[in-house]
């Protein structure tokens, strides 16, 4: 089944003093892949600066803005139309297939090819603990273990906006047992990698009408690599596999690779920035 | 003329345990030094003192100065220059030159490999941990093809002569090696002070460095560019090597810029000029990876250019050296150099490597912990001679401290036997006489598209403090003009 979405991303920035020079990089464009098609992109800003379509260091499409005049206030608005389909179904894996996958994961070749998503970063570093947080069940398949992990993260952390920020490390998250979507994603990635399974942090949009947890900003989830399937999406905040309600933008080792907005602003004094995301599916718009 | 009659060398004390560059094993002056020795012997020590102070003044007036970080009152210092040159004969130079090229080429192939297929890891020549645990490995460089296939356009190889008379490499510097401007300025200063000595020797010139560097930078221009516009980017006048940045820009005849002089528009780099924006194609960058682009790396960098890395990734601008070369500059990678050379070039290393113990390997760690007094302990990721402990110079208490540090963080340290750097007569201000001082040699190797060049000379650095082995300028080292003799 196909769903058509309209995603509206907004960022408002107000500065105390004149800004004489600024560069912004937006990593907010929905990705094009087998389940996503970007039908239309409309990006505008309040001071009519030119948009430059570019890439970031990892090759994801970005929009860059470099205004040519001074300003104290600037708003950005992006409207994307996306056609989204369901993931290909994951079939039950036979015992021998699962065994083959496990063997593959333990080869040096595999560890080298996936080293980027197997190493821990500052944000996905697990503190040293006497007993492991979550242990993989050797009798269950890789896929079942990942589902169990997804469930464990979901139950272990309480979703509470405002208790963490984008620099919060896992030792603090584990201590307070609460956080937001990026903390759920970081914890999932950390445990995965500790068990030799490549996993990556994903940034994207969540269909807010789906009833899933996630605030009115960009959402974060994860992907883990199963040799017999490929990259498979898990949303530990909601304890589900990703589906047609998840619109992917980018992936990386952790939040730092996926930051939706990076900017260099030459100005003095304080500033206020706010972001908002609204995702609507076409079908529901028609009903209104 | 015998040694005793030579008045400025009359008080020279030769320690027979050390390898003296100007004497042979029997205590006779080597042939290549004889003429020089005679000429210098014709001067009185007072002449020499006068010449020496003139040379110093000349350095200061040219602004050839540097700063030492980490001192309370930072001040501009001149890099102490010694008027007695070091001579390298043709045969020895061939070894150094071929060895430097061999290492630079092997490192370039290594960098290509670890940012592409990673075959050397899959063939288990170099452990995967070396890459994953290196802070200088840039994920963003995976799959990037730098123009001309060159990563380490400029390499600085630190070479010593051990008491066995053989050359050993201590370090390959392939991030932003500095010092080449001193090589050229030392030559100028010596010519000004003692022009006559050059009449007796056929010495290779060192002033062709800038033209070779420019030719190399132009050879790695981005695709589709006809006549490339090259610039040198500097962190600014407060950087310890600022003199060198301005010197190289000036002698190449290209612009010296800071980050704020450049901007990126639609993934092309432009320089702000009074005639409007001018496109830039090749950047000889003297700023570290982390500061290149605040949108991609350290967001607080005020030295870089926002958007520069995207322009690089799209192939619209060349950066020399390429981002991410630092991973091969790691002291842990150094220890695999013989294997790396063999793997990519199928050759035996021309220059020796110093045997290295990896503290990350349990059995080698055990050896290191038990033998600290006989070893040099180095952190793998510090430049400029910082953090090095020389075992036989440490007190009991200091040894205990080093042992604790290594035990706590074994991956951070490697250890090597204490090498005995060769010594060379050096004029010492305090005693107003010539004394033996340890020296090393930094060669400068340029790799371009189908082009390789080693500056025939290099920087001989002198550890001025008596008995000191660390020659870095930041640690109180000086330097000498270095002559490479032409084939007779």
mmCIF file of N, CA, C and O in Angstrom, chain B residues 86-163:
data_model
loop_
_atom_site.group_PDB
_atom_site.id
_atom_site.type_symbol
_atom_site.label_atom_id
_atom_site.label_comp_id
_atom_site.label_asym_id
_atom_site.label_seq_id
_atom_site.Cartn_x
_atom_site.Cartn_y
_atom_site.Cartn_z
ATOM 1 N N UNK B 86 76.398 20.594 7.812
ATOM 2 C CA UNK B 86 76.501 19.135 7.776
ATOM 3 C C UNK B 86 76.609 18.729 6.310
ATOM 4 O O UNK B 86 75.899 19.270 5.461
ATOM 5 N N UNK B 87 77.499 17.783 6.019
ATOM 6 C CA UNK B 87 77.705 17.364 4.637
ATOM 7 C C UNK B 87 77.269 15.909 4.472
ATOM 8 O O UNK B 87 77.623 15.049 5.282
ATOM 9 N N UNK B 88 76.486 15.663 3.435
ATOM 10 C CA UNK B 88 76.083 14.285 3.127
ATOM 11 C C UNK B 88 76.627 13.955 1.747
ATOM 12 O O UNK B 88 76.383 14.697 0.792
ATOM 13 N N UNK B 89 77.382 12.863 1.639
ATOM 14 C CA UNK B 89 77.981 12.569 0.336
ATOM 15 C C UNK B 89 76.961 11.932 -0.605
ATOM 16 O O UNK B 89 75.870 11.522 -0.193
ATOM 17 N N UNK B 90 77.325 11.853 -1.869
ATOM 18 C CA UNK B 90 76.402 11.416 -2.917
ATOM 19 C C UNK B 90 75.817 10.034 -2.650
ATOM 20 O O UNK B 90 74.624 9.826 -2.808
ATOM 21 N N UNK B 91 76.676 9.111 -2.244
ATOM 22 C CA UNK B 91 76.209 7.740 -2.059
ATOM 23 C C UNK B 91 75.193 7.623 -0.927
ATOM 24 O O UNK B 91 74.165 6.964 -1.066
ATOM 25 N N UNK B 92 75.515 8.267 0.200
ATOM 26 C CA UNK B 92 74.578 8.209 1.324
ATOM 27 C C UNK B 92 73.269 8.886 0.959
ATOM 28 O O UNK B 92 72.194 8.453 1.357
ATOM 29 N N UNK B 93 73.388 9.987 0.210
ATOM 30 C CA UNK B 93 72.177 10.714 -0.149
ATOM 31 C C UNK B 93 71.246 9.864 -1.012
ATOM 32 O O UNK B 93 70.033 9.901 -0.846
ATOM 33 N N UNK B 94 71.833 9.094 -1.921
ATOM 34 C CA UNK B 94 71.015 8.222 -2.777
ATOM 35 C C UNK B 94 70.123 7.326 -1.923
ATOM 36 O O UNK B 94 68.946 7.132 -2.223
ATOM 37 N N UNK B 95 70.703 6.788 -0.860
ATOM 38 C CA UNK B 95 69.941 5.900 0.022
ATOM 39 C C UNK B 95 68.803 6.682 0.680
ATOM 40 O O UNK B 95 67.658 6.245 0.709
ATOM 41 N N UNK B 96 69.154 7.858 1.191
ATOM 42 C CA UNK B 96 68.147 8.671 1.877
ATOM 43 C C UNK B 96 67.027 9.056 0.909
ATOM 44 O O UNK B 96 65.848 8.949 1.227
ATOM 45 N N UNK B 97 67.435 9.473 -0.303
ATOM 46 C CA UNK B 97 66.441 9.935 -1.263
ATOM 47 C C UNK B 97 65.524 8.796 -1.703
ATOM 48 O O UNK B 97 64.301 8.917 -1.665
ATOM 49 N N UNK B 98 66.123 7.675 -2.093
ATOM 50 C CA UNK B 98 65.310 6.546 -2.533
ATOM 51 C C UNK B 98 64.435 6.028 -1.395
ATOM 52 O O UNK B 98 63.284 5.661 -1.599
ATOM 53 N N UNK B 99 65.021 6.008 -0.195
ATOM 54 C CA UNK B 99 64.269 5.539 0.970
ATOM 55 C C UNK B 99 63.090 6.435 1.298
ATOM 56 O O UNK B 99 62.010 5.958 1.658
ATOM 57 N N UNK B 100 63.280 7.751 1.164
ATOM 58 C CA UNK B 100 62.196 8.690 1.460
ATOM 59 C C UNK B 100 61.069 8.535 0.442
ATOM 60 O O UNK B 100 59.889 8.539 0.800
ATOM 61 N N UNK B 101 61.443 8.396 -0.843
ATOM 62 C CA UNK B 101 60.425 8.221 -1.885
ATOM 63 C C UNK B 101 59.668 6.917 -1.664
ATOM 64 O O UNK B 101 58.440 6.867 -1.747
ATOM 65 N N UNK B 102 60.427 5.866 -1.346
ATOM 66 C CA UNK B 102 59.793 4.570 -1.136
ATOM 67 C C UNK B 102 58.735 4.637 -0.038
ATOM 68 O O UNK B 102 57.626 4.133 -0.186
ATOM 69 N N UNK B 103 59.089 5.293 1.059
ATOM 70 C CA UNK B 103 58.134 5.380 2.170
ATOM 71 C C UNK B 103 56.921 6.218 1.790
ATOM 72 O O UNK B 103 55.787 5.859 2.102
ATOM 73 N N UNK B 104 57.162 7.348 1.121
ATOM 74 C CA UNK B 104 56.044 8.226 0.755
ATOM 75 C C UNK B 104 55.084 7.494 -0.185
ATOM 76 O O UNK B 104 53.861 7.574 -0.023
ATOM 77 N N UNK B 105 55.641 6.753 -1.141
ATOM 78 C CA UNK B 105 54.788 6.021 -2.083
ATOM 79 C C UNK B 105 54.006 4.922 -1.372
ATOM 80 O O UNK B 105 52.812 4.727 -1.636
ATOM 81 N N UNK B 106 54.676 4.200 -0.484
ATOM 82 C CA UNK B 106 54.001 3.122 0.233
ATOM 83 C C UNK B 106 52.873 3.675 1.097
ATOM 84 O O UNK B 106 51.782 3.113 1.150
ATOM 85 N N UNK B 107 53.140 4.802 1.748
ATOM 86 C CA UNK B 107 52.105 5.400 2.593
ATOM 87 C C UNK B 107 50.927 5.873 1.751
ATOM 88 O O UNK B 107 49.772 5.770 2.168
ATOM 89 N N UNK B 108 51.219 6.383 0.558
ATOM 90 C CA UNK B 108 50.142 6.837 -0.318
ATOM 91 C C UNK B 108 49.245 5.661 -0.726
ATOM 92 O O UNK B 108 48.026 5.765 -0.709
ATOM 93 N N UNK B 109 49.877 4.534 -1.052
ATOM 94 C CA UNK B 109 49.100 3.354 -1.430
ATOM 95 C C UNK B 109 48.322 2.803 -0.240
ATOM 96 O O UNK B 109 47.190 2.338 -0.376
ATOM 97 N N UNK B 110 48.941 2.886 0.922
ATOM 98 C CA UNK B 110 48.274 2.451 2.155
ATOM 99 C C UNK B 110 47.015 3.279 2.391
ATOM 100 O O UNK B 110 45.938 2.758 2.681
ATOM 101 N N UNK B 111 47.146 4.597 2.226
ATOM 102 C CA UNK B 111 45.997 5.483 2.452
ATOM 103 C C UNK B 111 44.881 5.197 1.449
ATOM 104 O O UNK B 111 43.708 5.146 1.808
ATOM 105 N N UNK B 112 45.262 5.011 0.186
ATOM 106 C CA UNK B 112 44.243 4.684 -0.825
ATOM 107 C C UNK B 112 43.499 3.414 -0.409
ATOM 108 O O UNK B 112 42.275 3.347 -0.423
ATOM 109 N N UNK B 113 44.277 2.434 0.013
ATOM 110 C CA UNK B 113 43.695 1.140 0.352
ATOM 111 C C UNK B 113 42.748 1.230 1.546
ATOM 112 O O UNK B 113 41.619 0.737 1.493
ATOM 113 N N UNK B 114 43.189 1.878 2.623
ATOM 114 C CA UNK B 114 42.326 1.868 3.817
ATOM 115 C C UNK B 114 41.111 2.774 3.660
ATOM 116 O O UNK B 114 40.171 2.679 4.427
ATOM 117 N N UNK B 115 41.110 3.634 2.628
ATOM 118 C CA UNK B 115 39.897 4.405 2.342
ATOM 119 C C UNK B 115 39.119 3.816 1.167
ATOM 120 O O UNK B 115 38.174 4.411 0.672
ATOM 121 N N UNK B 116 39.559 2.654 0.677
ATOM 122 C CA UNK B 116 38.798 1.968 -0.371
ATOM 123 C C UNK B 116 38.560 0.503 0.023
ATOM 124 O O UNK B 116 37.752 0.258 0.898
ATOM 125 N N UNK B 117 39.313 -0.417 -0.573
ATOM 126 C CA UNK B 117 39.011 -1.846 -0.370
ATOM 127 C C UNK B 117 39.505 -2.425 0.953
ATOM 128 O O UNK B 117 39.077 -3.492 1.357
ATOM 129 N N UNK B 118 40.446 -1.753 1.579
ATOM 130 C CA UNK B 118 40.985 -2.205 2.868
ATOM 131 C C UNK B 118 41.617 -3.600 2.775
ATOM 132 O O UNK B 118 41.500 -4.420 3.675
ATOM 133 N N UNK B 119 42.311 -3.840 1.656
ATOM 134 C CA UNK B 119 42.889 -5.177 1.447
ATOM 135 C C UNK B 119 43.952 -5.519 2.490
ATOM 136 O O UNK B 119 44.063 -6.650 2.918
ATOM 137 N N UNK B 120 44.730 -4.519 2.888
ATOM 138 C CA UNK B 120 45.822 -4.796 3.833
ATOM 139 C C UNK B 120 45.277 -5.277 5.177
ATOM 140 O O UNK B 120 45.931 -6.045 5.882
ATOM 141 N N UNK B 121 44.065 -4.841 5.494
ATOM 142 C CA UNK B 121 43.439 -5.318 6.732
ATOM 143 C C UNK B 121 42.918 -6.733 6.534
ATOM 144 O O UNK B 121 43.068 -7.600 7.396
ATOM 145 N N UNK B 122 42.292 -6.960 5.354
ATOM 146 C CA UNK B 122 41.717 -8.281 5.086
ATOM 147 C C UNK B 122 42.804 -9.344 4.958
ATOM 148 O O UNK B 122 42.587 -10.502 5.294
ATOM 149 N N UNK B 123 43.968 -8.939 4.474
ATOM 150 C CA UNK B 123 45.086 -9.876 4.386
ATOM 151 C C UNK B 123 45.871 -9.972 5.696
ATOM 152 O O UNK B 123 46.939 -10.589 5.742
ATOM 153 N N UNK B 124 45.335 -9.323 6.729
ATOM 154 C CA UNK B 124 45.893 -9.410 8.096
ATOM 155 C C UNK B 124 47.346 -8.948 8.205
ATOM 156 O O UNK B 124 48.117 -9.481 9.000
ATOM 157 N N UNK B 125 47.727 -7.982 7.393
ATOM 158 C CA UNK B 125 49.080 -7.429 7.506
ATOM 159 C C UNK B 125 49.090 -6.389 8.618
ATOM 160 O O UNK B 125 50.016 -6.304 9.413
ATOM 161 N N UNK B 126 48.035 -5.594 8.649
ATOM 162 C CA UNK B 126 47.877 -4.550 9.665
ATOM 163 C C UNK B 126 46.557 -4.815 10.384
ATOM 164 O O UNK B 126 45.560 -5.105 9.738
ATOM 165 N N UNK B 127 46.544 -4.766 11.729
ATOM 166 C CA UNK B 127 45.290 -5.076 12.433
ATOM 167 C C UNK B 127 44.216 -3.988 12.241
ATOM 168 O O UNK B 127 44.531 -2.807 12.158
ATOM 169 N N UNK B 128 42.976 -4.435 12.184
ATOM 170 C CA UNK B 128 41.832 -3.532 12.016
ATOM 171 C C UNK B 128 41.786 -2.460 13.106
ATOM 172 O O UNK B 128 41.437 -1.316 12.849
ATOM 173 N N UNK B 129 42.182 -2.837 14.332
ATOM 174 C CA UNK B 129 42.101 -1.904 15.465
ATOM 175 C C UNK B 129 42.916 -0.640 15.216
ATOM 176 O O UNK B 129 42.608 0.429 15.723
ATOM 177 N N UNK B 130 43.966 -0.790 14.419
ATOM 178 C CA UNK B 130 44.836 0.349 14.141
ATOM 179 C C UNK B 130 44.041 1.468 13.478
ATOM 180 O O UNK B 130 44.302 2.646 13.667
ATOM 181 N N UNK B 131 43.077 1.069 12.678
ATOM 182 C CA UNK B 131 42.269 2.035 11.953
ATOM 183 C C UNK B 131 41.094 2.488 12.805
ATOM 184 O O UNK B 131 40.849 3.682 12.966
ATOM 185 N N UNK B 132 40.372 1.512 13.385
ATOM 186 C CA UNK B 132 39.146 1.876 14.108
ATOM 187 C C UNK B 132 39.452 2.690 15.360
ATOM 188 O O UNK B 132 38.633 3.497 15.775
ATOM 189 N N UNK B 133 40.627 2.480 15.937
ATOM 190 C CA UNK B 133 40.895 3.212 17.168
ATOM 191 C C UNK B 133 41.674 4.497 16.897
ATOM 192 O O UNK B 133 42.053 5.189 17.818
ATOM 193 N N UNK B 134 41.928 4.801 15.640
ATOM 194 C CA UNK B 134 42.679 6.020 15.346
ATOM 195 C C UNK B 134 41.746 7.211 15.251
ATOM 196 O O UNK B 134 40.769 7.197 14.514
ATOM 197 N N UNK B 135 42.089 8.258 16.005
ATOM 198 C CA UNK B 135 41.260 9.472 15.993
ATOM 199 C C UNK B 135 41.396 10.202 14.663
ATOM 200 O O UNK B 135 40.599 11.066 14.334
ATOM 201 N N UNK B 136 42.404 9.841 13.874
ATOM 202 C CA UNK B 136 42.641 10.566 12.625
ATOM 203 C C UNK B 136 42.058 9.876 11.395
ATOM 204 O O UNK B 136 42.243 10.340 10.279
ATOM 205 N N UNK B 137 41.398 8.730 11.616
ATOM 206 C CA UNK B 137 40.744 8.066 10.486
ATOM 207 C C UNK B 137 39.446 8.808 10.207
ATOM 208 O O UNK B 137 38.592 8.953 11.076
ATOM 209 N N UNK B 138 39.294 9.310 8.984
ATOM 210 C CA UNK B 138 38.101 10.080 8.647
ATOM 211 C C UNK B 138 37.124 9.214 7.871
ATOM 212 O O UNK B 138 37.372 8.876 6.710
ATOM 213 N N UNK B 139 35.998 8.873 8.497
ATOM 214 C CA UNK B 139 34.969 8.082 7.818
ATOM 215 C C UNK B 139 34.547 8.742 6.508
ATOM 216 O O UNK B 139 34.251 8.074 5.524
ATOM 217 N N UNK B 140 34.528 10.060 6.534
ATOM 218 C CA UNK B 140 34.062 10.810 5.358
ATOM 219 C C UNK B 140 34.946 10.587 4.125
ATOM 220 O O UNK B 140 34.541 10.889 3.020
ATOM 221 N N UNK B 141 36.163 10.106 4.326
ATOM 222 C CA UNK B 141 37.077 9.933 3.188
ATOM 223 C C UNK B 141 36.892 8.578 2.502
ATOM 224 O O UNK B 141 37.509 8.313 1.470
ATOM 225 N N UNK B 142 36.045 7.717 3.080
ATOM 226 C CA UNK B 142 35.809 6.421 2.465
ATOM 227 C C UNK B 142 35.274 6.566 1.051
ATOM 228 O O UNK B 142 34.268 7.236 0.829
ATOM 229 N N UNK B 143 35.945 5.957 0.101
ATOM 230 C CA UNK B 143 35.483 5.987 -1.283
ATOM 231 C C UNK B 143 35.801 7.266 -2.028
ATOM 232 O O UNK B 143 35.459 7.392 -3.198
ATOM 233 N N UNK B 144 36.444 8.225 -1.380
ATOM 234 C CA UNK B 144 36.803 9.472 -2.064
ATOM 235 C C UNK B 144 38.083 9.234 -2.882
ATOM 236 O O UNK B 144 39.032 8.632 -2.385
ATOM 237 N N UNK B 145 38.088 9.677 -4.135
ATOM 238 C CA UNK B 145 39.286 9.548 -4.974
ATOM 239 C C UNK B 145 39.963 10.905 -5.109
ATOM 240 O O UNK B 145 39.521 11.736 -5.892
ATOM 241 N N UNK B 146 41.036 11.140 -4.370
ATOM 242 C CA UNK B 146 41.682 12.451 -4.487
ATOM 243 C C UNK B 146 42.312 12.624 -5.873
ATOM 244 O O UNK B 146 42.797 11.636 -6.442
ATOM 245 N N UNK B 147 42.276 13.835 -6.433
ATOM 246 C CA UNK B 147 42.819 14.053 -7.777
ATOM 247 C C UNK B 147 44.252 13.542 -7.896
ATOM 248 O O UNK B 147 45.083 13.772 -7.011
ATOM 249 N N UNK B 148 44.516 12.814 -8.979
ATOM 250 C CA UNK B 148 45.852 12.271 -9.197
ATOM 251 C C UNK B 148 46.156 11.075 -8.317
ATOM 252 O O UNK B 148 47.242 10.508 -8.373
ATOM 253 N N UNK B 149 45.192 10.686 -7.459
ATOM 254 C CA UNK B 149 45.400 9.554 -6.565
ATOM 255 C C UNK B 149 46.405 9.828 -5.467
ATOM 256 O O UNK B 149 46.975 8.915 -4.885
ATOM 257 N N UNK B 150 46.621 11.096 -5.152
ATOM 258 C CA UNK B 150 47.642 11.443 -4.158
ATOM 259 C C UNK B 150 46.998 11.908 -2.849
ATOM 260 O O UNK B 150 46.108 12.757 -2.845
ATOM 261 N N UNK B 151 47.455 11.325 -1.757
ATOM 262 C CA UNK B 151 47.028 11.737 -0.414
ATOM 263 C C UNK B 151 48.112 12.582 0.252
ATOM 264 O O UNK B 151 47.860 13.660 0.734
ATOM 265 N N UNK B 152 49.318 11.999 0.328
ATOM 266 C CA UNK B 152 50.404 12.700 1.033
ATOM 267 C C UNK B 152 51.281 13.413 0.012
ATOM 268 O O UNK B 152 52.341 12.929 -0.357
ATOM 269 N N UNK B 153 50.814 14.544 -0.434
ATOM 270 C CA UNK B 153 51.570 15.327 -1.412
ATOM 271 C C UNK B 153 52.913 15.747 -0.841
ATOM 272 O O UNK B 153 53.902 15.770 -1.535
ATOM 273 N N UNK B 154 52.920 16.080 0.432
ATOM 274 C CA UNK B 154 54.163 16.517 1.067
ATOM 275 C C UNK B 154 54.408 15.637 2.298
ATOM 276 O O UNK B 154 53.550 15.528 3.171
ATOM 277 N N UNK B 155 55.550 14.992 2.340
ATOM 278 C CA UNK B 155 55.906 14.164 3.498
ATOM 279 C C UNK B 155 57.205 14.674 4.088
ATOM 280 O O UNK B 155 58.127 15.032 3.360
ATOM 281 N N UNK B 156 57.260 14.680 5.408
ATOM 282 C CA UNK B 156 58.510 15.023 6.097
ATOM 283 C C UNK B 156 58.974 13.781 6.827
ATOM 284 O O UNK B 156 58.284 13.281 7.703
ATOM 285 N N UNK B 157 60.129 13.256 6.445
ATOM 286 C CA UNK B 157 60.601 12.007 7.039
ATOM 287 C C UNK B 157 61.747 12.316 7.994
ATOM 288 O O UNK B 157 62.757 12.892 7.581
ATOM 289 N N UNK B 158 61.591 11.930 9.253
ATOM 290 C CA UNK B 158 62.634 12.192 10.246
ATOM 291 C C UNK B 158 63.581 10.997 10.324
ATOM 292 O O UNK B 158 63.175 9.891 10.664
ATOM 293 N N UNK B 159 64.839 11.266 9.985
ATOM 294 C CA UNK B 159 65.832 10.203 9.851
ATOM 295 C C UNK B 159 67.008 10.489 10.784
ATOM 296 O O UNK B 159 67.421 11.639 10.930
ATOM 297 N N UNK B 160 67.533 9.445 11.388
ATOM 298 C CA UNK B 160 68.734 9.609 12.216
ATOM 299 C C UNK B 160 69.800 8.628 11.758
ATOM 300 O O UNK B 160 69.503 7.642 11.095
ATOM 301 N N UNK B 161 71.027 8.924 12.146
ATOM 302 C CA UNK B 161 72.089 7.931 11.957
ATOM 303 C C UNK B 161 72.431 7.405 13.343
ATOM 304 O O UNK B 161 72.729 8.161 14.264
ATOM 305 N N UNK B 162 72.315 6.093 13.496
ATOM 306 C CA UNK B 162 72.567 5.440 14.782
ATOM 307 C C UNK B 162 74.076 5.214 14.925
ATOM 308 O O UNK B 162 74.828 5.402 13.970
ATOM 309 N N UNK B 163 74.508 4.788 16.093
ATOM 310 C CA UNK B 163 75.948 4.596 16.275
ATOM 311 C C UNK B 163 76.506 3.463 15.411
ATOM 312 O O UNK B 163 77.713 3.343 15.238
#
